[in-house]
Amino acid sequence: QKWELRCFDPPVVLEGDRGACMKALEITKQSAAVWMLLGATIDVDEVLHIDGSDYDAVGVNVKAVEMDPTCAKAYYNLGWSFSGARWDGGTRVVEVFGEPLTKQQCYVRAIERDPRFEDAYVNLAGRLAGNHTVQLGSRQYDSVQLMLEAVTLNISNPDTWAYLGNHLLREGG
């Protein structure tokens, strides 16, 4: 969908959500929020050309993390962007600040930055299988414990309860 902003002279034409993000990038490339929002507009295997560089969803979300390494949502979105065919399977890595990160590690970073980030617990639980655990702070968590933590953070979210039930069935609990 196209939007014509006639309050400007000449009028500015934006094409959907991405058009607004691209306009925001013309103003500043130093905003984590702009890079995160742009990442949400990119299809799984799509590549954008920005200032002579190519960015897929993972690359755009890496930029968001680089712009604000304290932002839990930026790490969460980076983990989520691994979901494309090219990135599926938690063994793929992306380098952020010279450190290789997997999808699972992105969710851990999100929780480290915001221990109340319910969706990060849910997605991290989905990355663990069988008797695998992950260290968060001073505790080890398995997938069911991560889901219990998510439910505790928001007991009125029916989706989280459903995910917990799914994990209990899968883990034989």
mmCIF file of N, CA and C in Angstrom, residues 36-162:
data_model
loop_
_atom_site.group_PDB
_atom_site.id
_atom_site.type_symbol
_atom_site.label_atom_id
_atom_site.label_comp_id
_atom_site.label_asym_id
_atom_site.label_seq_id
_atom_site.Cartn_x
_atom_site.Cartn_y
_atom_site.Cartn_z
ATOM 1 N N MET A 36 15.374 -2.364 13.906
ATOM 2 C CA MET A 36 14.480 -3.445 14.356
ATOM 3 C C MET A 36 13.173 -3.440 13.572
ATOM 4 N N LEU A 37 12.597 -2.265 13.381
ATOM 5 C CA LEU A 37 11.342 -2.181 12.628
ATOM 6 C C LEU A 37 11.546 -2.578 11.175
ATOM 7 N N LEU A 38 12.662 -2.197 10.598
ATOM 8 C CA LEU A 38 12.963 -2.604 9.222
ATOM 9 C C LEU A 38 13.086 -4.123 9.143
ATOM 10 N N GLY A 39 13.723 -4.725 10.141
ATOM 11 C CA GLY A 39 13.868 -6.177 10.165
ATOM 12 C C GLY A 39 12.533 -6.901 10.139
ATOM 13 N N ALA A 40 11.521 -6.305 10.738
ATOM 14 C CA ALA A 40 10.193 -6.920 10.764
ATOM 15 C C ALA A 40 9.504 -6.875 9.402
ATOM 16 N N THR A 41 10.018 -6.073 8.472
ATOM 17 C CA THR A 41 9.393 -5.964 7.148
ATOM 18 C C THR A 41 10.049 -6.864 6.109
ATOM 19 N N ILE A 42 11.130 -7.536 6.475
ATOM 20 C CA ILE A 42 11.893 -8.324 5.505
ATOM 21 C C ILE A 42 11.428 -9.768 5.509
ATOM 22 N N ASP A 43 11.148 -10.299 4.334
ATOM 23 C CA ASP A 43 10.798 -11.708 4.215
ATOM 24 C C ASP A 43 12.039 -12.564 4.458
ATOM 25 N N VAL A 44 11.812 -13.825 4.744
ATOM 26 C CA VAL A 44 12.861 -14.752 5.163
ATOM 27 C C VAL A 44 14.108 -14.721 4.278
ATOM 28 N N ASP A 45 13.955 -14.888 2.996
ATOM 29 C CA ASP A 45 15.126 -14.970 2.116
ATOM 30 C C ASP A 45 15.332 -13.703 1.288
ATOM 31 N N GLU A 46 14.741 -12.613 1.724
ATOM 32 C CA GLU A 46 14.844 -11.347 1.001
ATOM 33 C C GLU A 46 16.135 -10.614 1.372
ATOM 34 N N VAL A 47 16.661 -9.855 0.432
ATOM 35 C CA VAL A 47 17.856 -9.054 0.668
ATOM 36 C C VAL A 47 17.546 -7.613 0.273
ATOM 37 N N LEU A 48 17.896 -6.677 1.161
ATOM 38 C CA LEU A 48 17.732 -5.251 0.879
ATOM 39 C C LEU A 48 19.089 -4.639 0.570
ATOM 40 N N HIS A 49 19.110 -3.691 -0.329
ATOM 41 C CA HIS A 49 20.334 -2.971 -0.674
ATOM 42 C C HIS A 49 20.247 -1.596 -0.026
ATOM 43 N N ILE A 50 21.136 -1.331 0.935
ATOM 44 C CA ILE A 50 21.139 -0.071 1.661
ATOM 45 C C ILE A 50 22.553 0.486 1.634
ATOM 46 N N ASP A 51 22.694 1.655 1.029
ATOM 47 C CA ASP A 51 23.997 2.328 0.957
ATOM 48 C C ASP A 51 25.104 1.416 0.435
ATOM 49 N N GLY A 52 24.804 0.663 -0.605
ATOM 50 C CA GLY A 52 25.810 -0.187 -1.232
ATOM 51 C C GLY A 52 26.079 -1.501 -0.525
ATOM 52 N N SER A 53 25.354 -1.783 0.553
ATOM 53 C CA SER A 53 25.522 -3.056 1.263
ATOM 54 C C SER A 53 24.231 -3.860 1.184
ATOM 55 N N ASP A 54 24.383 -5.182 1.219
ATOM 56 C CA ASP A 54 23.232 -6.082 1.200
ATOM 57 C C ASP A 54 22.915 -6.531 2.618
ATOM 58 N N TYR A 55 21.617 -6.496 2.961
ATOM 59 C CA TYR A 55 21.162 -6.907 4.288
ATOM 60 C C TYR A 55 19.980 -7.858 4.150
ATOM 61 N N ASP A 56 20.107 -9.029 4.772
ATOM 62 C CA ASP A 56 18.939 -9.890 4.945
ATOM 63 C C ASP A 56 18.381 -9.594 6.333
ATOM 64 N N ALA A 57 17.365 -10.334 6.757
ATOM 65 C CA ALA A 57 16.742 -10.070 8.053
ATOM 66 C C ALA A 57 17.754 -10.197 9.192
ATOM 67 N N VAL A 58 18.635 -11.181 9.110
ATOM 68 C CA VAL A 58 19.651 -11.355 10.146
ATOM 69 C C VAL A 58 20.583 -10.145 10.169
ATOM 70 N N GLY A 59 21.038 -9.721 8.996
ATOM 71 C CA GLY A 59 21.949 -8.576 8.916
ATOM 72 C C GLY A 59 21.343 -7.296 9.457
ATOM 73 N N VAL A 60 20.073 -7.063 9.163
ATOM 74 C CA VAL A 60 19.385 -5.878 9.672
ATOM 75 C C VAL A 60 19.299 -5.943 11.195
ATOM 76 N N ASN A 61 18.998 -7.113 11.738
ATOM 77 C CA ASN A 61 18.890 -7.247 13.187
ATOM 78 C C ASN A 61 20.248 -7.194 13.880
ATOM 79 N N VAL A 62 21.301 -7.616 13.199
ATOM 80 C CA VAL A 62 22.654 -7.422 13.740
ATOM 81 C C VAL A 62 22.921 -5.927 13.887
ATOM 82 N N LYS A 63 22.528 -5.144 12.870
ATOM 83 C CA LYS A 63 22.700 -3.685 12.949
ATOM 84 C C LYS A 63 21.954 -3.126 14.157
ATOM 85 N N ALA A 64 20.745 -3.612 14.435
ATOM 86 C CA ALA A 64 19.980 -3.135 15.590
ATOM 87 C C ALA A 64 20.739 -3.411 16.885
ATOM 88 N N VAL A 65 21.302 -4.612 17.012
ATOM 89 C CA VAL A 65 22.074 -4.959 18.211
ATOM 90 C C VAL A 65 23.301 -4.062 18.315
ATOM 91 N N GLU A 66 23.960 -3.828 17.192
ATOM 92 C CA GLU A 66 25.145 -2.975 17.205
ATOM 93 C C GLU A 66 24.801 -1.534 17.601
ATOM 94 N N MET A 67 23.616 -1.077 17.220
ATOM 95 C CA MET A 67 23.200 0.281 17.581
ATOM 96 C C MET A 67 22.859 0.397 19.061
ATOM 97 N N ASP A 68 22.331 -0.678 19.656
ATOM 98 C CA ASP A 68 21.983 -0.662 21.087
ATOM 99 C C ASP A 68 22.173 -2.047 21.693
ATOM 100 N N PRO A 69 23.399 -2.354 22.124
ATOM 101 C CA PRO A 69 23.673 -3.683 22.673
ATOM 102 C C PRO A 69 22.994 -3.958 24.015
ATOM 103 N N THR A 70 22.340 -2.964 24.602
ATOM 104 C CA THR A 70 21.616 -3.185 25.852
ATOM 105 C C THR A 70 20.152 -3.544 25.605
ATOM 106 N N CYS A 71 19.713 -3.536 24.362
ATOM 107 C CA CYS A 71 18.305 -3.717 24.022
ATOM 108 C C CYS A 71 17.938 -5.200 23.907
ATOM 109 N N ALA A 72 17.131 -5.674 24.842
ATOM 110 C CA ALA A 72 16.692 -7.069 24.848
ATOM 111 C C ALA A 72 15.927 -7.411 23.575
ATOM 112 N N LYS A 73 15.055 -6.520 23.135
ATOM 113 C CA LYS A 73 14.232 -6.773 21.938
ATOM 114 C C LYS A 73 15.110 -6.937 20.698
ATOM 115 N N ALA A 74 16.227 -6.211 20.622
ATOM 116 C CA ALA A 74 17.122 -6.341 19.468
ATOM 117 C C ALA A 74 17.713 -7.754 19.409
ATOM 118 N N TYR A 75 18.148 -8.276 20.556
ATOM 119 C CA TYR A 75 18.669 -9.655 20.586
ATOM 120 C C TYR A 75 17.568 -10.665 20.292
ATOM 121 N N TYR A 76 16.387 -10.438 20.845
ATOM 122 C CA TYR A 76 15.249 -11.330 20.586
ATOM 123 C C TYR A 76 14.937 -11.364 19.085
ATOM 124 N N ASN A 77 14.848 -10.197 18.465
ATOM 125 C CA ASN A 77 14.560 -10.137 17.027
ATOM 126 C C ASN A 77 15.657 -10.805 16.212
ATOM 127 N N LEU A 78 16.897 -10.657 16.645
ATOM 128 C CA LEU A 78 17.998 -11.325 15.942
ATOM 129 C C LEU A 78 17.809 -12.835 16.018
ATOM 130 N N GLY A 79 17.490 -13.355 17.191
ATOM 131 C CA GLY A 79 17.225 -14.794 17.311
ATOM 132 C C GLY A 79 16.074 -15.227 16.424
ATOM 133 N N TRP A 80 15.008 -14.441 16.439
ATOM 134 C CA TRP A 80 13.826 -14.745 15.627
ATOM 135 C C TRP A 80 14.171 -14.750 14.138
ATOM 136 N N SER A 81 15.047 -13.847 13.713
ATOM 137 C CA SER A 81 15.365 -13.746 12.283
ATOM 138 C C SER A 81 16.153 -14.947 11.772
ATOM 139 N N PHE A 82 16.683 -15.766 12.659
ATOM 140 C CA PHE A 82 17.352 -17.001 12.251
ATOM 141 C C PHE A 82 16.365 -18.013 11.680
ATOM 142 N N SER A 83 15.072 -17.758 11.790
ATOM 143 C CA SER A 83 14.051 -18.731 11.410
ATOM 144 C C SER A 83 13.963 -19.003 9.922
ATOM 145 N N GLY A 84 14.613 -18.214 9.115
ATOM 146 C CA GLY A 84 14.588 -18.430 7.669
ATOM 147 C C GLY A 84 15.263 -19.726 7.275
ATOM 148 N N ALA A 85 14.959 -20.197 6.084
ATOM 149 C CA ALA A 85 15.519 -21.457 5.582
ATOM 150 C C ALA A 85 17.042 -21.458 5.667
ATOM 151 N N ARG A 86 17.650 -20.338 5.377
ATOM 152 C CA ARG A 86 19.097 -20.240 5.375
ATOM 153 C C ARG A 86 19.675 -20.319 6.781
ATOM 154 N N TRP A 87 18.879 -19.979 7.793
ATOM 155 C CA TRP A 87 19.383 -19.893 9.158
ATOM 156 C C TRP A 87 18.811 -20.958 10.084
ATOM 157 N N ASP A 88 17.899 -21.782 9.596
ATOM 158 C CA ASP A 88 17.195 -22.697 10.491
ATOM 159 C C ASP A 88 18.130 -23.735 11.072
ATOM 160 N N GLY A 89 17.893 -24.117 12.254
ATOM 161 C CA GLY A 89 18.661 -25.149 12.925
ATOM 162 C C GLY A 89 19.572 -24.556 13.970
ATOM 163 N N GLY A 90 19.704 -24.390 15.014
ATOM 164 C CA GLY A 90 20.499 -23.603 15.944
ATOM 165 C C GLY A 90 21.991 -23.677 15.785
ATOM 166 N N THR A 91 22.500 -24.397 14.771
ATOM 167 C CA THR A 91 23.949 -24.495 14.645
ATOM 168 C C THR A 91 24.527 -23.342 13.841
ATOM 169 N N ARG A 92 23.720 -22.616 13.144
ATOM 170 C CA ARG A 92 24.215 -21.459 12.409
ATOM 171 C C ARG A 92 24.624 -20.377 13.396
ATOM 172 N N VAL A 93 25.597 -19.593 13.004
ATOM 173 C CA VAL A 93 26.049 -18.512 13.867
ATOM 174 C C VAL A 93 26.124 -17.214 13.077
ATOM 175 N N VAL A 94 26.034 -16.123 13.798
ATOM 176 C CA VAL A 94 26.231 -14.801 13.241
ATOM 177 C C VAL A 94 27.188 -14.090 14.188
ATOM 178 N N GLU A 95 28.052 -13.271 13.640
ATOM 179 C CA GLU A 95 29.024 -12.581 14.473
ATOM 180 C C GLU A 95 28.493 -11.206 14.872
ATOM 181 N N VAL A 96 28.526 -10.947 16.174
ATOM 182 C CA VAL A 96 28.119 -9.658 16.727
ATOM 183 C C VAL A 96 29.235 -9.204 17.664
ATOM 184 N N PHE A 97 29.813 -8.052 17.389
ATOM 185 C CA PHE A 97 30.937 -7.534 18.171
ATOM 186 C C PHE A 97 32.067 -8.558 18.256
ATOM 187 N N GLY A 98 32.301 -9.267 17.161
ATOM 188 C CA GLY A 98 33.380 -10.243 17.106
ATOM 189 C C GLY A 98 33.094 -11.554 17.809
ATOM 190 N N GLU A 99 31.888 -11.714 18.325
ATOM 191 C CA GLU A 99 31.507 -12.921 19.049
ATOM 192 C C GLU A 99 30.467 -13.702 18.244
ATOM 193 N N PRO A 100 30.719 -14.990 17.997
ATOM 194 C CA PRO A 100 29.713 -15.782 17.284
ATOM 195 C C PRO A 100 28.528 -16.100 18.191
ATOM 196 N N LEU A 101 27.312 -15.865 17.677
ATOM 197 C CA LEU A 101 26.094 -16.143 18.433
ATOM 198 C C LEU A 101 25.185 -17.077 17.651
ATOM 199 N N THR A 102 24.602 -18.044 18.350
ATOM 200 C CA THR A 102 23.573 -18.902 17.768
ATOM 201 C C THR A 102 22.208 -18.301 18.101
ATOM 202 N N LYS A 103 21.178 -18.875 17.515
ATOM 203 C CA LYS A 103 19.811 -18.455 17.822
ATOM 204 C C LYS A 103 19.559 -18.559 19.324
ATOM 205 N N GLN A 104 19.939 -19.677 19.917
ATOM 206 C CA GLN A 104 19.750 -19.896 21.354
ATOM 207 C C GLN A 104 20.463 -18.816 22.162
ATOM 208 N N GLN A 105 21.685 -18.489 21.793
ATOM 209 C CA GLN A 105 22.439 -17.482 22.538
ATOM 210 C C GLN A 105 21.806 -16.096 22.423
ATOM 211 N N CYS A 106 21.157 -15.811 21.300
ATOM 212 C CA CYS A 106 20.457 -14.530 21.151
ATOM 213 C C CYS A 106 19.334 -14.416 22.173
ATOM 214 N N TYR A 107 18.579 -15.515 22.372
ATOM 215 C CA TYR A 107 17.501 -15.487 23.363
ATOM 216 C C TYR A 107 18.060 -15.373 24.781
ATOM 217 N N VAL A 108 19.189 -16.024 25.045
ATOM 218 C CA VAL A 108 19.832 -15.890 26.356
ATOM 219 C C VAL A 108 20.223 -14.436 26.584
ATOM 220 N N ARG A 109 20.819 -13.792 25.569
ATOM 221 C CA ARG A 109 21.212 -12.376 25.697
ATOM 222 C C ARG A 109 19.987 -11.496 25.964
ATOM 223 N N ALA A 110 18.875 -11.805 25.308
ATOM 224 C CA ALA A 110 17.646 -11.025 25.528
ATOM 225 C C ALA A 110 17.198 -11.138 26.982
ATOM 226 N N ILE A 111 17.222 -12.345 27.525
ATOM 227 C CA ILE A 111 16.804 -12.550 28.920
ATOM 228 C C ILE A 111 17.796 -11.897 29.882
ATOM 229 N N GLU A 112 19.081 -11.961 29.571
ATOM 230 C CA GLU A 112 20.075 -11.300 30.425
ATOM 231 C C GLU A 112 19.811 -9.796 30.513
ATOM 232 N N ARG A 113 19.333 -9.220 29.408
ATOM 233 C CA ARG A 113 19.067 -7.782 29.378
ATOM 234 C C ARG A 113 17.703 -7.421 29.958
ATOM 235 N N ASP A 114 16.760 -8.362 29.893
ATOM 236 C CA ASP A 114 15.425 -8.137 30.460
ATOM 237 C C ASP A 114 14.902 -9.462 31.014
ATOM 238 N N PRO A 115 15.154 -9.738 32.292
ATOM 239 C CA PRO A 115 14.729 -11.007 32.895
ATOM 240 C C PRO A 115 13.216 -11.228 32.923
ATOM 241 N N ARG A 116 12.431 -10.240 32.534
ATOM 242 C CA ARG A 116 10.964 -10.383 32.507
ATOM 243 C C ARG A 116 10.448 -10.529 31.070
ATOM 244 N N PHE A 117 11.316 -10.826 30.120
ATOM 245 C CA PHE A 117 10.960 -10.912 28.701
ATOM 246 C C PHE A 117 10.368 -12.292 28.415
ATOM 247 N N GLU A 118 9.077 -12.401 28.646
ATOM 248 C CA GLU A 118 8.343 -13.671 28.549
ATOM 249 C C GLU A 118 8.585 -14.398 27.225
ATOM 250 N N ASP A 119 8.455 -13.709 26.096
ATOM 251 C CA ASP A 119 8.607 -14.360 24.793
ATOM 252 C C ASP A 119 10.008 -14.935 24.592
ATOM 253 N N ALA A 120 11.013 -14.304 25.178
ATOM 254 C CA ALA A 120 12.378 -14.825 25.055
ATOM 255 C C ALA A 120 12.494 -16.179 25.771
ATOM 256 N N TYR A 121 11.835 -16.328 26.924
ATOM 257 C CA TYR A 121 11.827 -17.620 27.621
ATOM 258 C C TYR A 121 11.133 -18.685 26.773
ATOM 259 N N VAL A 122 10.000 -18.316 26.178
ATOM 260 C CA VAL A 122 9.244 -19.259 25.352
ATOM 261 C C VAL A 122 10.096 -19.736 24.179
ATOM 262 N N ASN A 123 10.720 -18.789 23.478
ATOM 263 C CA ASN A 123 11.502 -19.170 22.301
ATOM 264 C C ASN A 123 12.772 -19.926 22.684
ATOM 265 N N LEU A 124 13.379 -19.551 23.796
ATOM 266 C CA LEU A 124 14.556 -20.288 24.259
ATOM 267 C C LEU A 124 14.162 -21.720 24.622
ATOM 268 N N ALA A 125 13.019 -21.891 25.273
ATOM 269 C CA ALA A 125 12.544 -23.244 25.605
ATOM 270 C C ALA A 125 12.376 -24.072 24.331
ATOM 271 N N GLY A 126 11.907 -23.443 23.271
ATOM 272 C CA GLY A 126 11.727 -24.142 22.000
ATOM 273 C C GLY A 126 13.027 -24.587 21.361
ATOM 274 N N ARG A 127 14.138 -23.974 21.757
ATOM 275 C CA ARG A 127 15.448 -24.339 21.215
ATOM 276 C C ARG A 127 16.048 -25.542 21.933
ATOM 277 N N LEU A 128 15.583 -25.829 23.150
ATOM 278 C CA LEU A 128 16.156 -26.934 23.925
ATOM 279 C C LEU A 128 15.386 -28.212 23.654
ATOM 280 N N ALA A 129 16.087 -29.297 23.585
ATOM 281 C CA ALA A 129 15.444 -30.592 23.357
ATOM 282 C C ALA A 129 15.955 -31.596 24.388
ATOM 283 N N GLY A 130 15.097 -32.562 24.687
ATOM 284 C CA GLY A 130 15.507 -33.642 25.582
ATOM 285 C C GLY A 130 15.965 -33.124 26.924
ATOM 286 N N ASN A 131 17.117 -33.614 27.358
ATOM 287 C CA ASN A 131 17.616 -33.227 28.673
ATOM 288 C C ASN A 131 18.624 -32.085 28.606
ATOM 289 N N HIS A 132 18.647 -31.321 27.519
ATOM 290 C CA HIS A 132 19.549 -30.180 27.413
ATOM 291 C C HIS A 132 19.108 -29.059 28.343
ATOM 292 N N THR A 133 20.079 -28.313 28.843
ATOM 293 C CA THR A 133 19.788 -27.195 29.728
ATOM 294 C C THR A 133 20.550 -25.964 29.249
ATOM 295 N N VAL A 134 20.181 -24.836 29.832
ATOM 296 C CA VAL A 134 20.864 -23.582 29.527
ATOM 297 C C VAL A 134 21.087 -22.842 30.841
ATOM 298 N N GLN A 135 22.210 -22.171 30.944
ATOM 299 C CA GLN A 135 22.553 -21.398 32.133
ATOM 300 C C GLN A 135 22.014 -19.978 31.980
ATOM 301 N N LEU A 136 21.221 -19.534 32.948
ATOM 302 C CA LEU A 136 20.749 -18.147 33.028
ATOM 303 C C LEU A 136 21.090 -17.647 34.421
ATOM 304 N N GLY A 137 22.000 -16.727 34.497
ATOM 305 C CA GLY A 137 22.462 -16.278 35.807
ATOM 306 C C GLY A 137 23.127 -17.425 36.528
ATOM 307 N N SER A 138 22.688 -17.705 37.735
ATOM 308 C CA SER A 138 23.290 -18.782 38.520
ATOM 309 C C SER A 138 22.510 -20.090 38.430
ATOM 310 N N ARG A 139 21.450 -20.130 37.585
ATOM 311 C CA ARG A 139 20.583 -21.312 37.503
ATOM 312 C C ARG A 139 20.691 -22.014 36.160
ATOM 313 N N GLN A 140 20.490 -23.316 36.193
ATOM 314 C CA GLN A 140 20.350 -24.129 34.987
ATOM 315 C C GLN A 140 18.858 -24.333 34.752
ATOM 316 N N TYR A 141 18.423 -24.205 33.514
ATOM 317 C CA TYR A 141 17.019 -24.404 33.154
ATOM 318 C C TYR A 141 16.915 -25.446 32.055
ATOM 319 N N ASP A 142 15.908 -26.311 32.145
ATOM 320 C CA ASP A 142 15.541 -27.133 30.995
ATOM 321 C C ASP A 142 14.343 -26.450 30.329
ATOM 322 N N SER A 143 13.825 -27.033 29.260
ATOM 323 C CA SER A 143 12.762 -26.356 28.513
ATOM 324 C C SER A 143 11.494 -26.175 29.335
ATOM 325 N N VAL A 144 11.141 -27.162 30.156
ATOM 326 C CA VAL A 144 9.930 -27.041 30.978
ATOM 327 C C VAL A 144 10.114 -25.949 32.030
ATOM 328 N N GLN A 145 11.278 -25.872 32.641
ATOM 329 C CA GLN A 145 11.528 -24.825 33.629
ATOM 330 C C GLN A 145 11.479 -23.432 32.990
ATOM 331 N N LEU A 146 11.977 -23.318 31.771
ATOM 332 C CA LEU A 146 11.884 -22.037 31.054
ATOM 333 C C LEU A 146 10.428 -21.660 30.814
ATOM 334 N N MET A 147 9.610 -22.657 30.432
ATOM 335 C CA MET A 147 8.196 -22.384 30.193
ATOM 336 C C MET A 147 7.483 -22.022 31.501
ATOM 337 N N LEU A 148 7.841 -22.669 32.595
ATOM 338 C CA LEU A 148 7.258 -22.313 33.888
ATOM 339 C C LEU A 148 7.622 -20.873 34.264
ATOM 340 N N GLU A 149 8.832 -20.486 33.959
ATOM 341 C CA GLU A 149 9.255 -19.097 34.212
ATOM 342 C C GLU A 149 8.415 -18.133 33.374
ATOM 343 N N ALA A 150 8.179 -18.480 32.112
ATOM 344 C CA ALA A 150 7.360 -17.630 31.241
ATOM 345 C C ALA A 150 5.932 -17.510 31.773
ATOM 346 N N VAL A 151 5.358 -18.620 32.206
ATOM 347 C CA VAL A 151 4.000 -18.596 32.765
ATOM 348 C C VAL A 151 3.972 -17.737 34.028
ATOM 349 N N THR A 152 4.986 -17.854 34.854
ATOM 350 C CA THR A 152 5.061 -17.064 36.078
ATOM 351 C C THR A 152 5.105 -15.570 35.764
ATOM 352 N N LEU A 153 5.770 -15.205 34.677
ATOM 353 C CA LEU A 153 5.876 -13.793 34.300
ATOM 354 C C LEU A 153 4.552 -13.216 33.829
ATOM 355 N N ASN A 154 3.688 -14.076 33.263
ATOM 356 C CA ASN A 154 2.396 -13.585 32.766
ATOM 357 C C ASN A 154 1.381 -14.725 32.848
ATOM 358 N N ILE A 155 0.787 -14.896 34.017
ATOM 359 C CA ILE A 155 -0.105 -16.037 34.230
ATOM 360 C C ILE A 155 -1.410 -15.927 33.452
ATOM 361 N N SER A 156 -1.710 -14.778 32.881
ATOM 362 C CA SER A 156 -2.970 -14.615 32.149
ATOM 363 C C SER A 156 -2.812 -14.778 30.643
ATOM 364 N N ASN A 157 -1.622 -15.168 30.167
ATOM 365 C CA ASN A 157 -1.409 -15.349 28.731
ATOM 366 C C ASN A 157 -1.736 -16.796 28.346
ATOM 367 N N PRO A 158 -2.855 -17.023 27.647
ATOM 368 C CA PRO A 158 -3.239 -18.401 27.306
ATOM 369 C C PRO A 158 -2.236 -19.075 26.373
ATOM 370 N N ASP A 159 -1.573 -18.307 25.519
ATOM 371 C CA ASP A 159 -0.593 -18.904 24.606
ATOM 372 C C ASP A 159 0.558 -19.537 25.378
ATOM 373 N N THR A 160 1.035 -18.842 26.404
ATOM 374 C CA THR A 160 2.147 -19.376 27.189
ATOM 375 C C THR A 160 1.741 -20.649 27.914
ATOM 376 N N TRP A 161 0.513 -20.687 28.433
ATOM 377 C CA TRP A 161 0.015 -21.921 29.060
ATOM 378 C C TRP A 161 -0.031 -23.059 28.041
ATOM 379 N N ALA A 162 -0.481 -22.759 26.832
ATOM 380 C CA ALA A 162 -0.546 -23.792 25.783
ATOM 381 C C ALA A 162 0.849 -24.297 25.430
#
